[in-house]
Amino acid sequence: MFYDFSGEAAALGYGILANTVTPRPIAWITSCDETGRVNAAPYSFFNAMGGRPPTLAVGFLAGINGWKDTARNLRERGEFVVHLVSQDLAAVMNQSSAGYPPEVSEAEVLGIDLLPGQRIATPRIAAARVAFECRLLQFVETGAFQGTAVAEVLGAHIADFAISNPARGHVDREALELIARLDGRSRYACDFEVFDMPRPDVE
């Protein structure tokens, strides 16, 4: 079956991507508006995009009235924090995805404890096992209130218990217990059957 997204299948694009490009890590983002109010919301069109400098990208889709709070905040302030989501934070992360109005801080109403950033003014979620302080490099609009934020990671907070070799930055992936998004609806996964397949050398 071929779906031509330039034709009648255009409306199926989100569902097909969300249900095939899996598992996807979750970017639980904190950002601030012009008053300093902290917004916290999850996005799963997200991944790492480079290492020198460390770079990641997050995709944003339209809200009911245009840009959602997170996209608007990071475009205006040029910074945000991306947290990866461990299994113990899954429920509160999911609750933060509800359609709270702009004047409501999800961090406040959900009782999410925050800590100050080291390189940026935006605070991070205290309980997150991984948090990336980010500076926006570019925001590419790809459609009507759809876009991708490309950001440089200025620094990473990693839970001490998950660091296996501090000098080399080695992280115990299993200790992080990160969850991933499996579709465009409500399915998530915490871990997978793991197999090892070393990269081959050319003889």
PDB file of C-alpha atoms in Angstrom:
ATOM      1  CA  MET A   1       0.000   0.000   0.000  1.00  0.00           C
ATOM      2  CA  PHE A   2       1.377   3.413  -0.987  1.00  0.00           C
ATOM      3  CA  TYR A   3       0.035   6.541   0.703  1.00  0.00           C
ATOM      4  CA  ASP A   4       0.585   9.681  -1.362  1.00  0.00           C
ATOM      5  CA  PHE A   5       0.525  12.509   1.169  1.00  0.00           C
ATOM      6  CA  SER A   6       0.102  15.084  -1.576  1.00  0.00           C
ATOM      7  CA  GLY A   7      -3.361  13.716  -2.268  1.00  0.00           C
ATOM      8  CA  GLU A   8      -6.316  12.349  -0.340  1.00  0.00           C
ATOM      9  CA  ALA A   9      -4.044  10.557   2.133  1.00  0.00           C
ATOM     10  CA  ALA A  10      -2.619  13.844   3.472  1.00  0.00           C
ATOM     11  CA  ALA A  11      -4.822  13.685   6.570  1.00  0.00           C
ATOM     12  CA  LEU A  12      -3.400  10.264   7.425  1.00  0.00           C
ATOM     13  CA  GLY A  13       0.165  11.528   7.677  1.00  0.00           C
ATOM     14  CA  TYR A  14       0.229  12.077  11.432  1.00  0.00           C
ATOM     15  CA  GLY A  15      -1.282   8.701  12.257  1.00  0.00           C
ATOM     16  CA  ILE A  16       1.026   6.788   9.946  1.00  0.00           C
ATOM     17  CA  LEU A  17       4.144   8.500  11.284  1.00  0.00           C
ATOM     18  CA  ALA A  18       3.047   8.185  14.918  1.00  0.00           C
ATOM     19  CA  ASN A  19       2.300   4.484  14.540  1.00  0.00           C
ATOM     20  CA  THR A  20       5.363   3.489  12.525  1.00  0.00           C
ATOM     21  CA  VAL A  21       8.219   5.686  13.784  1.00  0.00           C
ATOM     22  CA  THR A  22       8.377   3.914  17.143  1.00  0.00           C
ATOM     23  CA  PRO A  23       9.428   3.677  19.852  1.00  0.00           C
ATOM     24  CA  ARG A  24       9.890   7.416  20.299  1.00  0.00           C
ATOM     25  CA  PRO A  25      11.551   9.065  23.302  1.00  0.00           C
ATOM     26  CA  ILE A  26       9.489  11.665  25.112  1.00  0.00           C
ATOM     27  CA  ALA A  27      10.644  15.242  25.517  1.00  0.00           C
ATOM     28  CA  TRP A  28       8.960  16.570  28.649  1.00  0.00           C
ATOM     29  CA  ILE A  29       9.657  20.269  28.231  1.00  0.00           C
ATOM     30  CA  THR A  30       9.688  23.104  30.700  1.00  0.00           C
ATOM     31  CA  SER A  31       9.564  26.628  29.301  1.00  0.00           C
ATOM     32  CA  CYS A  32       8.652  30.046  30.650  1.00  0.00           C
ATOM     33  CA  ASP A  33       6.371  32.752  29.326  1.00  0.00           C
ATOM     34  CA  GLU A  34       7.077  36.486  29.518  1.00  0.00           C
ATOM     35  CA  THR A  35       5.894  36.617  33.143  1.00  0.00           C
ATOM     36  CA  GLY A  36       8.109  33.720  34.239  1.00  0.00           C
ATOM     37  CA  ARG A  37       5.193  31.264  34.502  1.00  0.00           C
ATOM     38  CA  VAL A  38       6.509  27.711  34.016  1.00  0.00           C
ATOM     39  CA  ASN A  39       4.856  25.515  31.414  1.00  0.00           C
ATOM     40  CA  ALA A  40       5.454  21.747  31.418  1.00  0.00           C
ATOM     41  CA  ALA A  41       4.291  19.612  28.488  1.00  0.00           C
ATOM     42  CA  PRO A  42       5.358  16.373  26.739  1.00  0.00           C
ATOM     43  CA  TYR A  43       6.224  15.910  23.054  1.00  0.00           C
ATOM     44  CA  SER A  44       7.166  12.666  21.338  1.00  0.00           C
ATOM     45  CA  PHE A  45       8.193  13.903  17.898  1.00  0.00           C
ATOM     46  CA  PHE A  46      11.685  14.243  19.321  1.00  0.00           C
ATOM     47  CA  ASN A  47      15.224  12.903  19.099  1.00  0.00           C
ATOM     48  CA  ALA A  48      18.954  13.635  19.283  1.00  0.00           C
ATOM     49  CA  MET A  49      20.404  15.100  16.088  1.00  0.00           C
ATOM     50  CA  GLY A  50      24.124  15.616  16.663  1.00  0.00           C
ATOM     51  CA  GLY A  51      27.018  15.430  19.075  1.00  0.00           C
ATOM     52  CA  ARG A  52      29.414  18.322  18.317  1.00  0.00           C
ATOM     53  CA  PRO A  53      27.779  20.422  19.539  1.00  0.00           C
ATOM     54  CA  PRO A  54      25.162  18.238  21.233  1.00  0.00           C
ATOM     55  CA  THR A  55      21.960  18.938  19.319  1.00  0.00           C
ATOM     56  CA  LEU A  56      18.365  17.798  19.544  1.00  0.00           C
ATOM     57  CA  ALA A  57      15.137  18.522  17.688  1.00  0.00           C
ATOM     58  CA  VAL A  58      11.519  18.623  18.785  1.00  0.00           C
ATOM     59  CA  GLY A  59       8.473  18.711  16.520  1.00  0.00           C
ATOM     60  CA  PHE A  60       5.430  20.802  17.436  1.00  0.00           C
ATOM     61  CA  LEU A  61       1.920  20.424  16.047  1.00  0.00           C
ATOM     62  CA  ALA A  62      -0.908  22.928  16.059  1.00  0.00           C
ATOM     63  CA  GLY A  63      -2.991  23.643  19.107  1.00  0.00           C
ATOM     64  CA  ILE A  64      -6.658  24.629  18.979  1.00  0.00           C
ATOM     65  CA  ASN A  65      -5.790  28.311  18.696  1.00  0.00           C
ATOM     66  CA  GLY A  66      -2.438  28.162  16.932  1.00  0.00           C
ATOM     67  CA  TRP A  67       0.925  27.618  18.578  1.00  0.00           C
ATOM     68  CA  LYS A  68       0.848  25.760  21.873  1.00  0.00           C
ATOM     69  CA  ASP A  69       2.373  27.364  24.964  1.00  0.00           C
ATOM     70  CA  THR A  70       5.703  25.524  24.716  1.00  0.00           C
ATOM     71  CA  ALA A  71       6.365  26.427  21.089  1.00  0.00           C
ATOM     72  CA  ARG A  72       5.413  30.034  21.701  1.00  0.00           C
ATOM     73  CA  ASN A  73       7.555  30.280  24.839  1.00  0.00           C
ATOM     74  CA  LEU A  74      10.716  28.805  23.391  1.00  0.00           C
ATOM     75  CA  ARG A  75      10.434  30.911  20.246  1.00  0.00           C
ATOM     76  CA  GLU A  76      10.074  34.077  22.299  1.00  0.00           C
ATOM     77  CA  ARG A  77      12.703  33.293  24.971  1.00  0.00           C
ATOM     78  CA  GLY A  78      15.109  31.088  23.030  1.00  0.00           C
ATOM     79  CA  GLU A  79      15.604  28.498  25.769  1.00  0.00           C
ATOM     80  CA  PHE A  80      13.937  25.476  27.352  1.00  0.00           C
ATOM     81  CA  VAL A  81      14.673  22.262  29.242  1.00  0.00           C
ATOM     82  CA  VAL A  82      14.038  18.794  27.794  1.00  0.00           C
ATOM     83  CA  HIS A  83      13.498  16.023  30.352  1.00  0.00           C
ATOM     84  CA  LEU A  84      13.410  12.326  29.560  1.00  0.00           C
ATOM     85  CA  VAL A  85      10.607  10.479  31.330  1.00  0.00           C
ATOM     86  CA  SER A  86      11.214   7.590  33.712  1.00  0.00           C
ATOM     87  CA  GLN A  87       8.480   5.130  34.588  1.00  0.00           C
ATOM     88  CA  ASP A  88       7.867   6.691  38.012  1.00  0.00           C
ATOM     89  CA  LEU A  89       7.026  10.038  36.357  1.00  0.00           C
ATOM     90  CA  ALA A  90       4.761   8.621  33.635  1.00  0.00           C
ATOM     91  CA  ALA A  91       1.452   9.483  35.320  1.00  0.00           C
ATOM     92  CA  VAL A  92       2.259  13.125  36.090  1.00  0.00           C
ATOM     93  CA  MET A  93       3.828  13.564  32.634  1.00  0.00           C
ATOM     94  CA  ASN A  94       0.630  12.276  31.076  1.00  0.00           C
ATOM     95  CA  GLN A  95      -1.482  14.604  33.230  1.00  0.00           C
ATOM     96  CA  SER A  96       0.602  17.570  32.090  1.00  0.00           C
ATOM     97  CA  SER A  97      -0.469  16.842  28.494  1.00  0.00           C
ATOM     98  CA  ALA A  98      -4.039  17.942  29.303  1.00  0.00           C
ATOM     99  CA  GLY A  99      -5.293  21.123  27.666  1.00  0.00           C
ATOM    100  CA  TYR A 100      -4.578  23.582  30.450  1.00  0.00           C
ATOM    101  CA  PRO A 101      -5.133  27.236  29.470  1.00  0.00           C
ATOM    102  CA  PRO A 102      -2.032  29.441  28.965  1.00  0.00           C
ATOM    103  CA  GLU A 103      -2.501  31.229  32.278  1.00  0.00           C
ATOM    104  CA  VAL A 104      -2.171  27.950  34.202  1.00  0.00           C
ATOM    105  CA  SER A 105       1.227  26.527  35.151  1.00  0.00           C
ATOM    106  CA  GLU A 106       1.162  22.745  34.928  1.00  0.00           C
ATOM    107  CA  ALA A 107       4.103  22.633  37.324  1.00  0.00           C
ATOM    108  CA  GLU A 108       2.102  24.531  39.905  1.00  0.00           C
ATOM    109  CA  VAL A 109      -1.236  22.758  39.619  1.00  0.00           C
ATOM    110  CA  LEU A 110       0.350  19.294  39.498  1.00  0.00           C
ATOM    111  CA  GLY A 111       2.803  19.974  42.308  1.00  0.00           C
ATOM    112  CA  ILE A 112       5.893  19.389  40.174  1.00  0.00           C
ATOM    113  CA  ASP A 113       9.000  20.419  42.115  1.00  0.00           C
ATOM    114  CA  LEU A 114      11.461  22.537  40.144  1.00  0.00           C
ATOM    115  CA  LEU A 115      15.152  23.383  40.428  1.00  0.00           C
ATOM    116  CA  PRO A 116      16.972  26.334  38.857  1.00  0.00           C
ATOM    117  CA  GLY A 117      18.909  25.881  35.641  1.00  0.00           C
ATOM    118  CA  GLN A 118      22.699  26.111  35.562  1.00  0.00           C
ATOM    119  CA  ARG A 119      23.146  27.741  32.139  1.00  0.00           C
ATOM    120  CA  ILE A 120      19.649  29.103  31.473  1.00  0.00           C
ATOM    121  CA  ALA A 121      16.898  30.857  33.421  1.00  0.00           C
ATOM    122  CA  THR A 122      14.289  28.160  32.773  1.00  0.00           C
ATOM    123  CA  PRO A 123      13.928  25.745  35.720  1.00  0.00           C
ATOM    124  CA  ARG A 124      14.068  21.970  35.426  1.00  0.00           C
ATOM    125  CA  ILE A 125      11.927  19.212  36.921  1.00  0.00           C
ATOM    126  CA  ALA A 126      13.669  18.066  40.090  1.00  0.00           C
ATOM    127  CA  ALA A 127      12.608  14.408  39.883  1.00  0.00           C
ATOM    128  CA  ALA A 128      13.658  13.890  36.257  1.00  0.00           C
ATOM    129  CA  ARG A 129      16.571  11.476  35.897  1.00  0.00           C
ATOM    130  CA  VAL A 130      17.758  13.231  32.721  1.00  0.00           C
ATOM    131  CA  ALA A 131      17.361  16.926  31.905  1.00  0.00           C
ATOM    132  CA  PHE A 132      18.940  18.849  29.024  1.00  0.00           C
ATOM    133  CA  GLU A 133      19.295  22.622  29.248  1.00  0.00           C
ATOM    134  CA  CYS A 134      18.770  23.876  25.702  1.00  0.00           C
ATOM    135  CA  ARG A 135      19.293  27.018  23.662  1.00  0.00           C
ATOM    136  CA  LEU A 136      17.202  27.391  20.524  1.00  0.00           C
ATOM    137  CA  LEU A 137      19.263  27.471  17.341  1.00  0.00           C
ATOM    138  CA  GLN A 138      16.474  27.584  14.789  1.00  0.00           C
ATOM    139  CA  PHE A 139      12.739  27.109  14.557  1.00  0.00           C
ATOM    140  CA  VAL A 140      11.649  25.807  11.151  1.00  0.00           C
ATOM    141  CA  GLU A 141       7.994  26.241  10.259  1.00  0.00           C
ATOM    142  CA  THR A 142       6.911  23.224   8.234  1.00  0.00           C
ATOM    143  CA  GLY A 143       3.198  23.919   7.985  1.00  0.00           C
ATOM    144  CA  ALA A 144       0.307  25.880   9.438  1.00  0.00           C
ATOM    145  CA  PHE A 145       1.277  26.048  13.132  1.00  0.00           C
ATOM    146  CA  GLN A 146       3.607  23.086  12.706  1.00  0.00           C
ATOM    147  CA  GLY A 147       7.336  23.357  13.181  1.00  0.00           C
ATOM    148  CA  THR A 148      10.586  21.900  14.423  1.00  0.00           C
ATOM    149  CA  ALA A 149      12.824  23.416  17.074  1.00  0.00           C
ATOM    150  CA  VAL A 150      16.520  22.649  16.665  1.00  0.00           C
ATOM    151  CA  ALA A 151      18.466  23.325  19.835  1.00  0.00           C
ATOM    152  CA  GLU A 152      21.960  23.097  21.249  1.00  0.00           C
ATOM    153  CA  VAL A 153      22.216  21.199  24.517  1.00  0.00           C
ATOM    154  CA  LEU A 154      24.241  23.448  26.832  1.00  0.00           C
ATOM    155  CA  GLY A 155      24.410  20.918  29.652  1.00  0.00           C
ATOM    156  CA  ALA A 156      22.898  17.702  30.964  1.00  0.00           C
ATOM    157  CA  HIS A 157      21.703  16.781  34.452  1.00  0.00           C
ATOM    158  CA  ILE A 158      21.911  13.005  34.993  1.00  0.00           C
ATOM    159  CA  ALA A 159      20.869  11.228  38.193  1.00  0.00           C
ATOM    160  CA  ASP A 160      24.017  10.243  40.091  1.00  0.00           C
ATOM    161  CA  PHE A 161      22.902   6.630  40.561  1.00  0.00           C
ATOM    162  CA  ALA A 162      22.699   6.173  36.786  1.00  0.00           C
ATOM    163  CA  ILE A 163      26.299   7.268  36.127  1.00  0.00           C
ATOM    164  CA  SER A 164      28.603   4.260  35.791  1.00  0.00           C
ATOM    165  CA  ASN A 165      31.755   6.165  34.806  1.00  0.00           C
ATOM    166  CA  PRO A 166      31.672   9.900  35.591  1.00  0.00           C
ATOM    167  CA  ALA A 167      34.920  10.747  33.810  1.00  0.00           C
ATOM    168  CA  ARG A 168      33.792   9.182  30.535  1.00  0.00           C
ATOM    169  CA  GLY A 169      30.108  10.084  30.804  1.00  0.00           C
ATOM    170  CA  HIS A 170      28.980   6.460  30.792  1.00  0.00           C
ATOM    171  CA  VAL A 171      25.332   6.056  31.747  1.00  0.00           C
ATOM    172  CA  ASP A 172      23.535   2.922  32.944  1.00  0.00           C
ATOM    173  CA  ARG A 173      20.577   2.962  30.563  1.00  0.00           C
ATOM    174  CA  GLU A 174      18.603   0.358  32.511  1.00  0.00           C
ATOM    175  CA  ALA A 175      18.839   2.420  35.698  1.00  0.00           C
ATOM    176  CA  LEU A 176      17.084   5.332  34.002  1.00  0.00           C
ATOM    177  CA  GLU A 177      13.904   3.246  33.399  1.00  0.00           C
ATOM    178  CA  LEU A 178      12.866   5.549  30.563  1.00  0.00           C
ATOM    179  CA  ILE A 179       9.532   5.150  28.826  1.00  0.00           C
ATOM    180  CA  ALA A 180       8.798   5.592  25.126  1.00  0.00           C
ATOM    181  CA  ARG A 181       5.742   6.408  23.032  1.00  0.00           C
ATOM    182  CA  LEU A 182       4.444   3.581  20.848  1.00  0.00           C
ATOM    183  CA  ASP A 183       1.680   5.217  18.828  1.00  0.00           C
ATOM    184  CA  GLY A 184      -0.399   8.374  18.464  1.00  0.00           C
ATOM    185  CA  ARG A 185      -2.834   7.323  21.165  1.00  0.00           C
ATOM    186  CA  SER A 186      -2.079   6.048  24.649  1.00  0.00           C
ATOM    187  CA  ARG A 187       0.402   3.179  24.426  1.00  0.00           C
ATOM    188  CA  TYR A 188       3.822   3.431  26.068  1.00  0.00           C
ATOM    189  CA  ALA A 189       6.633   1.007  26.831  1.00  0.00           C
ATOM    190  CA  CYS A 190       9.273   0.984  29.542  1.00  0.00           C
ATOM    191  CA  ASP A 191      11.794  -1.529  28.253  1.00  0.00           C
ATOM    192  CA  PHE A 192      12.350  -3.848  25.358  1.00  0.00           C
ATOM    193  CA  GLU A 193      13.992  -7.131  24.557  1.00  0.00           C
ATOM    194  CA  VAL A 194      17.615  -6.151  24.111  1.00  0.00           C
ATOM    195  CA  PHE A 195      20.012  -7.760  21.657  1.00  0.00           C
ATOM    196  CA  ASP A 196      23.588  -6.864  20.774  1.00  0.00           C
ATOM    197  CA  MET A 197      24.718  -6.342  17.176  1.00  0.00           C
ATOM    198  CA  PRO A 198      28.173  -4.748  16.864  1.00  0.00           C
ATOM    199  CA  ARG A 199      28.837  -2.533  13.872  1.00  0.00           C
ATOM    200  CA  PRO A 200      30.862  -4.508  11.285  1.00  0.00           C
ATOM    201  CA  ASP A 201      34.250  -3.532   9.936  1.00  0.00           C
ATOM    202  CA  VAL A 202      34.996  -3.444   6.233  1.00  0.00           C
ATOM    203  CA  GLU A 203      37.538  -6.133   5.444  1.00  0.00           C
TER     204      GLU A 203
END
